[in-house]
mmCIF file of C-alpha atoms and ligand atoms in Angstrom:
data_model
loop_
_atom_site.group_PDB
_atom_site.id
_atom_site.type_symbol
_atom_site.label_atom_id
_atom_site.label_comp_id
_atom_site.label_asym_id
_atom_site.label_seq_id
_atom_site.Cartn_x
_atom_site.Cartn_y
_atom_site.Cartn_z
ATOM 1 C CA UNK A 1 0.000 0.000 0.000
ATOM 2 C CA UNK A 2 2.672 2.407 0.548
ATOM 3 C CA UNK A 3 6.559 3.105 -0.330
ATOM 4 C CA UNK A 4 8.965 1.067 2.002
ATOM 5 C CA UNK A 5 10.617 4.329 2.695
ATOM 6 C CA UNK A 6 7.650 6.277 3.556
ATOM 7 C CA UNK A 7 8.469 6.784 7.440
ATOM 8 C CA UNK A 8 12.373 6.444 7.110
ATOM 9 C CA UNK A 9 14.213 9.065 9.651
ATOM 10 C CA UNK A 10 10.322 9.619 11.554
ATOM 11 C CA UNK A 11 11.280 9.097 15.227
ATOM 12 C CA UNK A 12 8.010 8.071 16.724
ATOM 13 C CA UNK A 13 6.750 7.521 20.314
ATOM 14 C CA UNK A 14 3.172 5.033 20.906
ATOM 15 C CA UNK A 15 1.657 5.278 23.739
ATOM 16 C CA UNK A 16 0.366 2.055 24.906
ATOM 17 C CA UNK A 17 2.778 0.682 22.286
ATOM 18 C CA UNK A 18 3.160 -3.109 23.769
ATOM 19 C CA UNK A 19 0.047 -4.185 23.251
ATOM 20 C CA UNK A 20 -3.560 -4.156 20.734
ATOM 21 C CA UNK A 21 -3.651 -1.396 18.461
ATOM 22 C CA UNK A 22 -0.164 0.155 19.609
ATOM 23 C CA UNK A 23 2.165 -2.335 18.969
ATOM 24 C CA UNK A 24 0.006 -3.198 15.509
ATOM 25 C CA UNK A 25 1.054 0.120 14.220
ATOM 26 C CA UNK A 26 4.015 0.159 15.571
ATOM 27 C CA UNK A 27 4.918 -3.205 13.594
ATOM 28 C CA UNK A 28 3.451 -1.359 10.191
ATOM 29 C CA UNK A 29 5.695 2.131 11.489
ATOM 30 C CA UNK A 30 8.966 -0.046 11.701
ATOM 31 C CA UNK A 31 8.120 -1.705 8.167
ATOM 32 C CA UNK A 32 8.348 1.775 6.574
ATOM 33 C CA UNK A 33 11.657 2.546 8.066
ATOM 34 C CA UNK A 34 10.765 4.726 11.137
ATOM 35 C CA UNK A 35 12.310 4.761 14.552
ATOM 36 C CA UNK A 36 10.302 3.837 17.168
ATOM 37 C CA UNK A 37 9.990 4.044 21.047
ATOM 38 C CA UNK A 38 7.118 2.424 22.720
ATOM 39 C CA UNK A 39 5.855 2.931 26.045
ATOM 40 C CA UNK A 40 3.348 1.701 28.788
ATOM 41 C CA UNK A 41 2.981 0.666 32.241
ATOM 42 C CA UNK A 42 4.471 -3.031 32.205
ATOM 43 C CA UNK A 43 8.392 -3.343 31.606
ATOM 44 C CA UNK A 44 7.811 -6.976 30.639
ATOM 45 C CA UNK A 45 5.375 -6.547 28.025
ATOM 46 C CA UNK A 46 6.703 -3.723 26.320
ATOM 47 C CA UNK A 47 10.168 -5.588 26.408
ATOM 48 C CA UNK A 48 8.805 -8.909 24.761
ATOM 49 C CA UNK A 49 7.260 -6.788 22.057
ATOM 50 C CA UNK A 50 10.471 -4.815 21.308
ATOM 51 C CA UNK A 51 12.418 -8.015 21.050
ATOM 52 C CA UNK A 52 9.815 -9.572 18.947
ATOM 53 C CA UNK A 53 8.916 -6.515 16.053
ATOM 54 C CA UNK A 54 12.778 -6.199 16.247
ATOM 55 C CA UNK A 55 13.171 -9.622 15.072
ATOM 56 C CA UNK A 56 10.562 -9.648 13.046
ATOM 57 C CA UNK A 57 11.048 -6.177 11.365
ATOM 58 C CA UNK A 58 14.837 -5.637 11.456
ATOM 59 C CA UNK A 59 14.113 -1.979 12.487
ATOM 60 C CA UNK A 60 15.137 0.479 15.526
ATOM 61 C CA UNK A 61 13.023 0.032 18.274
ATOM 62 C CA UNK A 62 13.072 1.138 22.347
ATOM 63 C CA UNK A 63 10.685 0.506 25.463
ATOM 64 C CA UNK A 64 10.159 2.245 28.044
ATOM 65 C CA UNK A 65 8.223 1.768 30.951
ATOM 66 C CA UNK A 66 6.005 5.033 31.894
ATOM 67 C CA UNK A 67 2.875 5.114 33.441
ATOM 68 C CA UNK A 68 1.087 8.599 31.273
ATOM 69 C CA UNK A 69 -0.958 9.547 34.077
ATOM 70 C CA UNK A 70 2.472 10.630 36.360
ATOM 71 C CA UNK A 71 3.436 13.832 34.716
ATOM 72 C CA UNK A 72 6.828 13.493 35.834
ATOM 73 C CA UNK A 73 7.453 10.339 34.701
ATOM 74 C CA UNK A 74 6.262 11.504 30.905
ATOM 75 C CA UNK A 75 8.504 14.761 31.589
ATOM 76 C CA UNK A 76 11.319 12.479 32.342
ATOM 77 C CA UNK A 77 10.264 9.839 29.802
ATOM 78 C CA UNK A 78 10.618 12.840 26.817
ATOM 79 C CA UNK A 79 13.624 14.105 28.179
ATOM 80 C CA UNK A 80 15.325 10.901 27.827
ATOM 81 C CA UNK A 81 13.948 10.323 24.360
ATOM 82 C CA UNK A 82 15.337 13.987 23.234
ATOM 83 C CA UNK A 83 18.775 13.407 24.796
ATOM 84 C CA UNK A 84 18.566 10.564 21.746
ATOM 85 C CA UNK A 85 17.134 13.057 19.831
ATOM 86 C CA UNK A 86 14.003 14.659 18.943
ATOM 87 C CA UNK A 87 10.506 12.875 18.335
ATOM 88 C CA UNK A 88 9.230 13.642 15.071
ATOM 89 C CA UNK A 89 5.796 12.262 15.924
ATOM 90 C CA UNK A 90 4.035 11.262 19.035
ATOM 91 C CA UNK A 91 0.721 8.563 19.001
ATOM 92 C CA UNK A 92 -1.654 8.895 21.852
ATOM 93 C CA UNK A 93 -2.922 5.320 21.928
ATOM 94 C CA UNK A 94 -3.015 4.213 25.374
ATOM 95 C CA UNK A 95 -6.627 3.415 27.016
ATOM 96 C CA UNK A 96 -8.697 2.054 29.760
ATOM 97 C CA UNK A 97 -11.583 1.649 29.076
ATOM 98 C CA UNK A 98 -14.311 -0.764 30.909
ATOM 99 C CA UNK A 99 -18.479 -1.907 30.420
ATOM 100 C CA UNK A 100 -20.061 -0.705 33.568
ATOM 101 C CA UNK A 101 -23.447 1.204 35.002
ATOM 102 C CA UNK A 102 -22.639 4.632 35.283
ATOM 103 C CA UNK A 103 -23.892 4.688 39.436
ATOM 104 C CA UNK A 104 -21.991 2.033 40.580
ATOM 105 C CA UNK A 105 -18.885 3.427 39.534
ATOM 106 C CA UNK A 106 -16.650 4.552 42.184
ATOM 107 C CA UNK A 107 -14.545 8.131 41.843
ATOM 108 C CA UNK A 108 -11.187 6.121 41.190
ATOM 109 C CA UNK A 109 -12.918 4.526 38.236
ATOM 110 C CA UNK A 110 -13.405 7.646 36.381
ATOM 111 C CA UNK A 111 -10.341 8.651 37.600
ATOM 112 C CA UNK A 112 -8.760 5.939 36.169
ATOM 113 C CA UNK A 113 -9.582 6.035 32.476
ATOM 114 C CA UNK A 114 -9.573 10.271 32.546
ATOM 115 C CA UNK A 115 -6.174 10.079 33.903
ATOM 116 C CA UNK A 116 -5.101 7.528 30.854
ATOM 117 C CA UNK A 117 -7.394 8.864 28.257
ATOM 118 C CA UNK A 118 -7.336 12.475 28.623
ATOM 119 C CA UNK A 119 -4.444 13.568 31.032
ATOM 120 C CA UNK A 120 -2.329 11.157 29.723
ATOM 121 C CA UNK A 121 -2.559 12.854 26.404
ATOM 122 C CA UNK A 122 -2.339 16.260 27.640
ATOM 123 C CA UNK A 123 1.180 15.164 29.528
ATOM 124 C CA UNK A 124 2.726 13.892 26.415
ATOM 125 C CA UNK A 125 1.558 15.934 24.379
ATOM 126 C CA UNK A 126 2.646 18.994 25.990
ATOM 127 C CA UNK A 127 5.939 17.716 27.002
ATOM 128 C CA UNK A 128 6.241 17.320 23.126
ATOM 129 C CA UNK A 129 4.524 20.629 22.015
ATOM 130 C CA UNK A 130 6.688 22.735 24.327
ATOM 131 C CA UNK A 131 10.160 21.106 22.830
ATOM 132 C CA UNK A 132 8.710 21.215 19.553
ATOM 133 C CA UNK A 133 7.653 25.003 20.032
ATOM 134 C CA UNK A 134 11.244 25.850 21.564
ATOM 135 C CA UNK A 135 12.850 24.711 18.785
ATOM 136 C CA UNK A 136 11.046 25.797 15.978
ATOM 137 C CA UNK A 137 10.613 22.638 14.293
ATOM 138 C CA UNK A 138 7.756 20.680 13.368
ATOM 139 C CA UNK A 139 5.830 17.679 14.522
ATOM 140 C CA UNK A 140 2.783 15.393 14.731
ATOM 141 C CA UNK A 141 0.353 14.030 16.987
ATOM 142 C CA UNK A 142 -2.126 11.655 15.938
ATOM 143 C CA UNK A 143 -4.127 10.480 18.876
ATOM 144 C CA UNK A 144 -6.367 7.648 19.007
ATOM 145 C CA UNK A 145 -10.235 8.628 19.817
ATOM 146 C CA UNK A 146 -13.447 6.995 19.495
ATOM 147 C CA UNK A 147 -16.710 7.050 18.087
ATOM 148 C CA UNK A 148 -19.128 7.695 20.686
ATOM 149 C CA UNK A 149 -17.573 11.406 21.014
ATOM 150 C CA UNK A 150 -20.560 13.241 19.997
ATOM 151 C CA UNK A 151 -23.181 11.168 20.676
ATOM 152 C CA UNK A 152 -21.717 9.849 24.102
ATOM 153 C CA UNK A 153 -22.082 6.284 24.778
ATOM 154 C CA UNK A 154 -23.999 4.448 28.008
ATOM 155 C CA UNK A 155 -21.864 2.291 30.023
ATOM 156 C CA UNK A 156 -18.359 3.601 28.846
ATOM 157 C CA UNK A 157 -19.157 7.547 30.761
ATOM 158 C CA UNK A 158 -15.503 7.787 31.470
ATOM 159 C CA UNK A 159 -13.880 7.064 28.203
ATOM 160 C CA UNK A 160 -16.697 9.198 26.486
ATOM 161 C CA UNK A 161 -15.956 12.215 28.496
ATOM 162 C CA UNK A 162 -12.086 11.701 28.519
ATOM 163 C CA UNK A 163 -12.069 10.908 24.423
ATOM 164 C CA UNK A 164 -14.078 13.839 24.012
ATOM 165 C CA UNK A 165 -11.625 16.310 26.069
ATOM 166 C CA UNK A 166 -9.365 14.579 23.662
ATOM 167 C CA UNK A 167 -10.697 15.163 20.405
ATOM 168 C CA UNK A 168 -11.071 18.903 21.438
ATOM 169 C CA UNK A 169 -7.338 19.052 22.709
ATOM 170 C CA UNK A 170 -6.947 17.955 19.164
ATOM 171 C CA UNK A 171 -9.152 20.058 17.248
ATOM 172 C CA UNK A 172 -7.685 23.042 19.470
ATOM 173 C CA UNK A 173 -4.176 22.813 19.556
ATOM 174 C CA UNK A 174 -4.432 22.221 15.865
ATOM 175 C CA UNK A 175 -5.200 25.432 15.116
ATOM 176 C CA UNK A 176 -3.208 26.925 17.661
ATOM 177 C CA UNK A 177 -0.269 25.253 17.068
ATOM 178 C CA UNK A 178 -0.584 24.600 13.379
ATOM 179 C CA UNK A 179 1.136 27.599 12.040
ATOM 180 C CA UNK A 180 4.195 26.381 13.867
ATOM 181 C CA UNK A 181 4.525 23.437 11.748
ATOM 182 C CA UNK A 182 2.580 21.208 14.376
ATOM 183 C CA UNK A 183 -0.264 18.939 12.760
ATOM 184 C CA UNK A 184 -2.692 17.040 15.274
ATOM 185 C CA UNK A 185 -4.992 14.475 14.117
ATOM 186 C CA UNK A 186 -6.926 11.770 15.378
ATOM 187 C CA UNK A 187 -8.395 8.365 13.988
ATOM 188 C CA UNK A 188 -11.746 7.440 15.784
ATOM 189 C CA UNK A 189 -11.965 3.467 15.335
ATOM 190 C CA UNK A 190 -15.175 1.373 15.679
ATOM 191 C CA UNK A 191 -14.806 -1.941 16.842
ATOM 192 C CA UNK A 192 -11.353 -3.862 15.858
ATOM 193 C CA UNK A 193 -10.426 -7.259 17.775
ATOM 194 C CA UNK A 194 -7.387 -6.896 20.085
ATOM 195 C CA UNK A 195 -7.745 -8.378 23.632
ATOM 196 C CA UNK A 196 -7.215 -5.373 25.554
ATOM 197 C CA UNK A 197 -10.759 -4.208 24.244
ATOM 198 C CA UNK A 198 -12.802 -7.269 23.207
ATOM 199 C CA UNK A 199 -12.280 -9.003 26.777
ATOM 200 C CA UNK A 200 -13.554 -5.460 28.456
ATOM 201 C CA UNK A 201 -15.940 -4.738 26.357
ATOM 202 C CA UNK A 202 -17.450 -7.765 25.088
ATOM 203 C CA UNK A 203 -19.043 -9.857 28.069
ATOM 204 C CA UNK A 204 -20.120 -12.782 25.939
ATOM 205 C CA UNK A 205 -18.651 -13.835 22.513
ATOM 206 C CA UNK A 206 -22.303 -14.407 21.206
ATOM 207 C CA UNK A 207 -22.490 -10.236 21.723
ATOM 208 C CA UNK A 208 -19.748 -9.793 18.855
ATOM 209 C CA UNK A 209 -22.340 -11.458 16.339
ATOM 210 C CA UNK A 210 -25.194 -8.954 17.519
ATOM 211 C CA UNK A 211 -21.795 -5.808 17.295
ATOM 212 C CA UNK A 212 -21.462 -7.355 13.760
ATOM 213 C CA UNK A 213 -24.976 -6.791 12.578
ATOM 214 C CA UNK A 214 -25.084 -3.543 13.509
ATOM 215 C CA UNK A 215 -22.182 -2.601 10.772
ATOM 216 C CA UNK A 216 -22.850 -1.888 7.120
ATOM 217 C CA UNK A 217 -20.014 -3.847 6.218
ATOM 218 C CA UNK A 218 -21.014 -7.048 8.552
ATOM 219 C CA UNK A 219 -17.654 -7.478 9.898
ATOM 220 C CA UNK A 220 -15.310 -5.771 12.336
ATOM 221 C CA UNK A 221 -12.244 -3.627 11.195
ATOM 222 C CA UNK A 222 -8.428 -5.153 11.265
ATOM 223 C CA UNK A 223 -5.435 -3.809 12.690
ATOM 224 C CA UNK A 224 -3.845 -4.110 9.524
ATOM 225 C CA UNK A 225 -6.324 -1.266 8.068
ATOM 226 C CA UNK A 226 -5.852 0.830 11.243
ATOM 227 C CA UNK A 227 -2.212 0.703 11.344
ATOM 228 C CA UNK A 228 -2.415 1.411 7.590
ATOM 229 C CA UNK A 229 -4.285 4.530 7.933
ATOM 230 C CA UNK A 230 -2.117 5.624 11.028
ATOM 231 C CA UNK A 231 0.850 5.093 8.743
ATOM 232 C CA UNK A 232 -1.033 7.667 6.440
ATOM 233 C CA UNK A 233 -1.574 10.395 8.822
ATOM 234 C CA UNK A 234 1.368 10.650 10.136
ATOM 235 C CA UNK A 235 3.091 11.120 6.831
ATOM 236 C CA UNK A 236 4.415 13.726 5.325
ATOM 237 C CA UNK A 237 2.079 13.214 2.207
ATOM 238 C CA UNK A 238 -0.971 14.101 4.478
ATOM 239 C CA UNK A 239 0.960 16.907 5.315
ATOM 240 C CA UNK A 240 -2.255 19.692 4.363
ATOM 241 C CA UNK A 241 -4.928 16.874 6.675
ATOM 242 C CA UNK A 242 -4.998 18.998 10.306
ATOM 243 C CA UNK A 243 -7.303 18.490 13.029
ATOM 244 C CA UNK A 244 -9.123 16.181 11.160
ATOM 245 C CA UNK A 245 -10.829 13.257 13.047
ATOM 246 C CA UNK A 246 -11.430 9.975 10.713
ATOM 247 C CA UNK A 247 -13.915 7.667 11.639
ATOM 248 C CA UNK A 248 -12.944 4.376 10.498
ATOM 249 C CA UNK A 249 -15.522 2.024 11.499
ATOM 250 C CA UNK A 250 -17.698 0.493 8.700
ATOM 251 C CA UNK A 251 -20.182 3.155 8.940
ATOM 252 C CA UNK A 252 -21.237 1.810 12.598
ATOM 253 C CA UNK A 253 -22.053 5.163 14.087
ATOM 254 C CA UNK A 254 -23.872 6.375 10.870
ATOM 255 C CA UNK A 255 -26.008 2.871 11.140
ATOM 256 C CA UNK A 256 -27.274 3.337 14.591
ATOM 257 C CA UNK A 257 -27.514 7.102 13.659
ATOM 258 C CA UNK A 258 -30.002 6.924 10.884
ATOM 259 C CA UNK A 259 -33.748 7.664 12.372
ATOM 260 C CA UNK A 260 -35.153 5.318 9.607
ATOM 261 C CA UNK A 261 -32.293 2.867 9.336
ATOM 262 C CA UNK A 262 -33.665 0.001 12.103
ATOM 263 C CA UNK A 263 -37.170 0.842 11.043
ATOM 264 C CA UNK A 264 -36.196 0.080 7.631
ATOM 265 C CA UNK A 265 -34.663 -3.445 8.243
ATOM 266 C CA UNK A 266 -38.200 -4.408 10.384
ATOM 267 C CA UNK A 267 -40.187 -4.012 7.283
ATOM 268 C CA UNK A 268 -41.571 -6.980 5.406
ATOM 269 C CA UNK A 269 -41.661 -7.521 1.117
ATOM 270 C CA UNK A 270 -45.124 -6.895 1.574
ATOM 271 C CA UNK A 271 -44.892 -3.593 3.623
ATOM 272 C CA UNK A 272 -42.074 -2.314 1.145
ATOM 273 C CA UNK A 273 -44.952 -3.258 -1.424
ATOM 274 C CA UNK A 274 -47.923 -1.159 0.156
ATOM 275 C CA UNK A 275 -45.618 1.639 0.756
ATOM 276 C CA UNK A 276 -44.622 1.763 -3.315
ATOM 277 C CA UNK A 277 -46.414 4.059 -5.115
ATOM 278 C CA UNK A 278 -48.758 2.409 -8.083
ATOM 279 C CA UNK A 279 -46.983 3.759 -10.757
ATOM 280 C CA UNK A 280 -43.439 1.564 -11.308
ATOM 281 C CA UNK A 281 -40.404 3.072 -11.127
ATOM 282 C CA UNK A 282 -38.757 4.148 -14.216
ATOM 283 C CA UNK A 283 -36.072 1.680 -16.027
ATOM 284 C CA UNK A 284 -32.485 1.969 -15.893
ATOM 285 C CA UNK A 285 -31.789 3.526 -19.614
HETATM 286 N N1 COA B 301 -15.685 -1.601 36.533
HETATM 287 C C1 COA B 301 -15.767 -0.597 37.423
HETATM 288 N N2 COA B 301 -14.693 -0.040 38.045
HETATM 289 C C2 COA B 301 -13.485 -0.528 37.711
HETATM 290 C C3 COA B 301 -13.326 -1.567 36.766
HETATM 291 C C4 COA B 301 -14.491 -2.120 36.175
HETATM 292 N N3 COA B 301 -14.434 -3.102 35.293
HETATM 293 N N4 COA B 301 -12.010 -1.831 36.660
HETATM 294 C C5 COA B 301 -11.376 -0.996 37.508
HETATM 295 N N5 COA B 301 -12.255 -0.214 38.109
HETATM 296 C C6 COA B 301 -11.961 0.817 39.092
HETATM 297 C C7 COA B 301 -11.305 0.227 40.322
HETATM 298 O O1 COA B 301 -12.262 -0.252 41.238
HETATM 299 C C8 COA B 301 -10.521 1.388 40.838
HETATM 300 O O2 COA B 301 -11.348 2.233 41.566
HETATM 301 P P1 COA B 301 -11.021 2.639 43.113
HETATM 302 O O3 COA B 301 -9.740 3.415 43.033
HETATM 303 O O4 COA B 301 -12.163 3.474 43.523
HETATM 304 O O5 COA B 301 -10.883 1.349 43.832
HETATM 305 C C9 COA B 301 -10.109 2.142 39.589
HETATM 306 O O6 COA B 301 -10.987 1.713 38.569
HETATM 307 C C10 COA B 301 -8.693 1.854 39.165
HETATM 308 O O7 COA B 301 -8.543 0.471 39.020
HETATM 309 P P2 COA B 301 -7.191 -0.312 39.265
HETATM 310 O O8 COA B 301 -7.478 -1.752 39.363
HETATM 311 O O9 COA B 301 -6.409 0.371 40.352
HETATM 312 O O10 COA B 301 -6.419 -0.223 37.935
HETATM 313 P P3 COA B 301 -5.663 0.807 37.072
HETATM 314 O O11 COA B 301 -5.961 2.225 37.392
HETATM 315 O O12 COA B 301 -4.278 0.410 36.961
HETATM 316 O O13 COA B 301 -6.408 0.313 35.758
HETATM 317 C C11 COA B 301 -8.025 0.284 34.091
HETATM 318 C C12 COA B 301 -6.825 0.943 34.697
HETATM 319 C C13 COA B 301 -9.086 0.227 35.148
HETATM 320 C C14 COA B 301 -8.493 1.163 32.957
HETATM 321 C C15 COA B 301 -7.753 -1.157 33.621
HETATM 322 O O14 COA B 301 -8.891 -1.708 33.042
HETATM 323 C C16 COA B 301 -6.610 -1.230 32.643
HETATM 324 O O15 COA B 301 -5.464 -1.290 33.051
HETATM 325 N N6 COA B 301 -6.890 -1.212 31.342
HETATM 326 C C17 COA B 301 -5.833 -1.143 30.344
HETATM 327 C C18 COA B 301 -6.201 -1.513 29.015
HETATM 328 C C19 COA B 301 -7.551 -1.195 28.540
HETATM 329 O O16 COA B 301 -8.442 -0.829 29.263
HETATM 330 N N7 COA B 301 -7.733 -1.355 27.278
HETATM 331 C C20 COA B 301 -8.993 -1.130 26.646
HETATM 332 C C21 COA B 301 -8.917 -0.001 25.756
HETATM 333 S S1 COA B 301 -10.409 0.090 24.802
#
């Protein structure tokens, strides 16, 4: 899909890079030549998926263990990664994210996924922006949202509110920051199997045929195709594409959008029939 070279000399930091979606695009960043440093909160699994995209890649790639929500860890997380040399591009990727009624959860639940979700990107982002800013150089920041942003989602309050915060941090500091050479985008994925999520989120594996019939496309989306179009943003060939948010998720939210969509499926041949007007439709020429 793309040149081999595309991200060759991009430094690039994941958040949540060991694991799911991370480490997926990190796998498709070090296949187009970039640099990468993952982090997250466990040493061990960070470690076992440098050693493993190394091997399997060839390319550059460092962990390190940082928990986002500790602002001085990500302080002292970026300053070691700029003694190296600067980041070219930071991903905002790490999550928390759980199924649960709204009133039983307790403050350090919300807590929880806020501090990941939303302060989490705030700390490394800003720890990014400011360098970034100091030197007069340019960067990117592609952060990884959701779809439930506008219409909010029951049972996932936190992570609505906190991906929400984020997708206006993005929107924001894209125009604040753009015309200082700093482009911030987000992708907001549907629903794409990794076990981080699907084990959360997904109480019974009977629910992911019901989650599949409620896509246009009937199927989930790959981390293949979301690495791919991760790869694309952070480009320099979607160099003009700033504080844009892509959906990529079948067309799920626009499904269970649509006023007339579910109404539509309910109907019978004969009640499409009666609903026809008399006269029949014109032929294709
Ligand atoms: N339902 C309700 N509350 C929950 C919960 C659940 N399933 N899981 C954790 N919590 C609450 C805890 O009770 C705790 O609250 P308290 O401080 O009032 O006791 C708080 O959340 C923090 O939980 P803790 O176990 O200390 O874990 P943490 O802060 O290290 O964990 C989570 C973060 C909760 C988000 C955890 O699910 C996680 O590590 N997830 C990482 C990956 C992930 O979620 N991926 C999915 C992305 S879509």
């Amino acid at each position: 899909m793309f040149q081999k070279d595309l991200l060759e000399r991009k430094r690039i930091l994941i958040t949540g890079g060991g694991t799911g979606l991370g480490k997926a695009a990190a796998q498709r960043f070090l296949e187009l030549g970039a640099e990468l440093y993952i982090c997250g909160r466990r040493q061990e699994v960070l470690a076992a998926t440098a050693q493993e995209l190394r091997q399997t890649t060839g390319g550059k790639i460092y962990a390190r263990p940082c928990d986002v929500r500790d602002p001085a860890a990500v302080e002292a997380m970026i300053a070691a990664i700029w003694a190296e040399g600067p980041l070219d591009v930071l991903m905002n990727n790490a999550a928390g994210n759980f199924l649960a009624r709204t009133e039983e959860l307790s403050l350090g639940a919300f807590q929880s996924v806020i501090g990941i979700v939303l302060m989490g990107t705030l700390h490394t982002t800003m720890a990014c922006g400011r360098r970034w800013l100091a030197a007069g150089r340019g960067g990117v920041v592609l952060n990884v949202s959701t779809t439930y942003t506008t219409t909010g989602s029951a049972y996932v309050v936190p992570s609505a509110v906190a991906k929400a915060g984020m997708q206006a941090l993005t929107r924001s500091l894209a125009v604040e920051w753009g015309n200082r050479g700093i482009r911030m985008n987000a992708i907001a994925p549907g629903p794409i199997p990794t076990e981080g999520a699907f084990s959360r989120l997904l109480a019974r594996p009977e629910l992911e045929v019901d989650a599949k019939k409620r896509n246009p496309l009937g199927r989930f989306g790959t981390m293949e195709e979301f690495a791919n179009l991760a790869a694309f943003l952070i480009s320099d060939g979607a160099g003009y594409i700033n504080g844009e948010v892509v959906t990529m998720d079948g067309g799920e939210w626009l499904q269970g959008a649509g006023e007339f969509t579910a109404l539509g499926r309910e109907l019978t041949e004969k009640e499409w029939e009666m609903m026809r007007p008399k006269k029949p439709a014109p032929k294709p020429a």
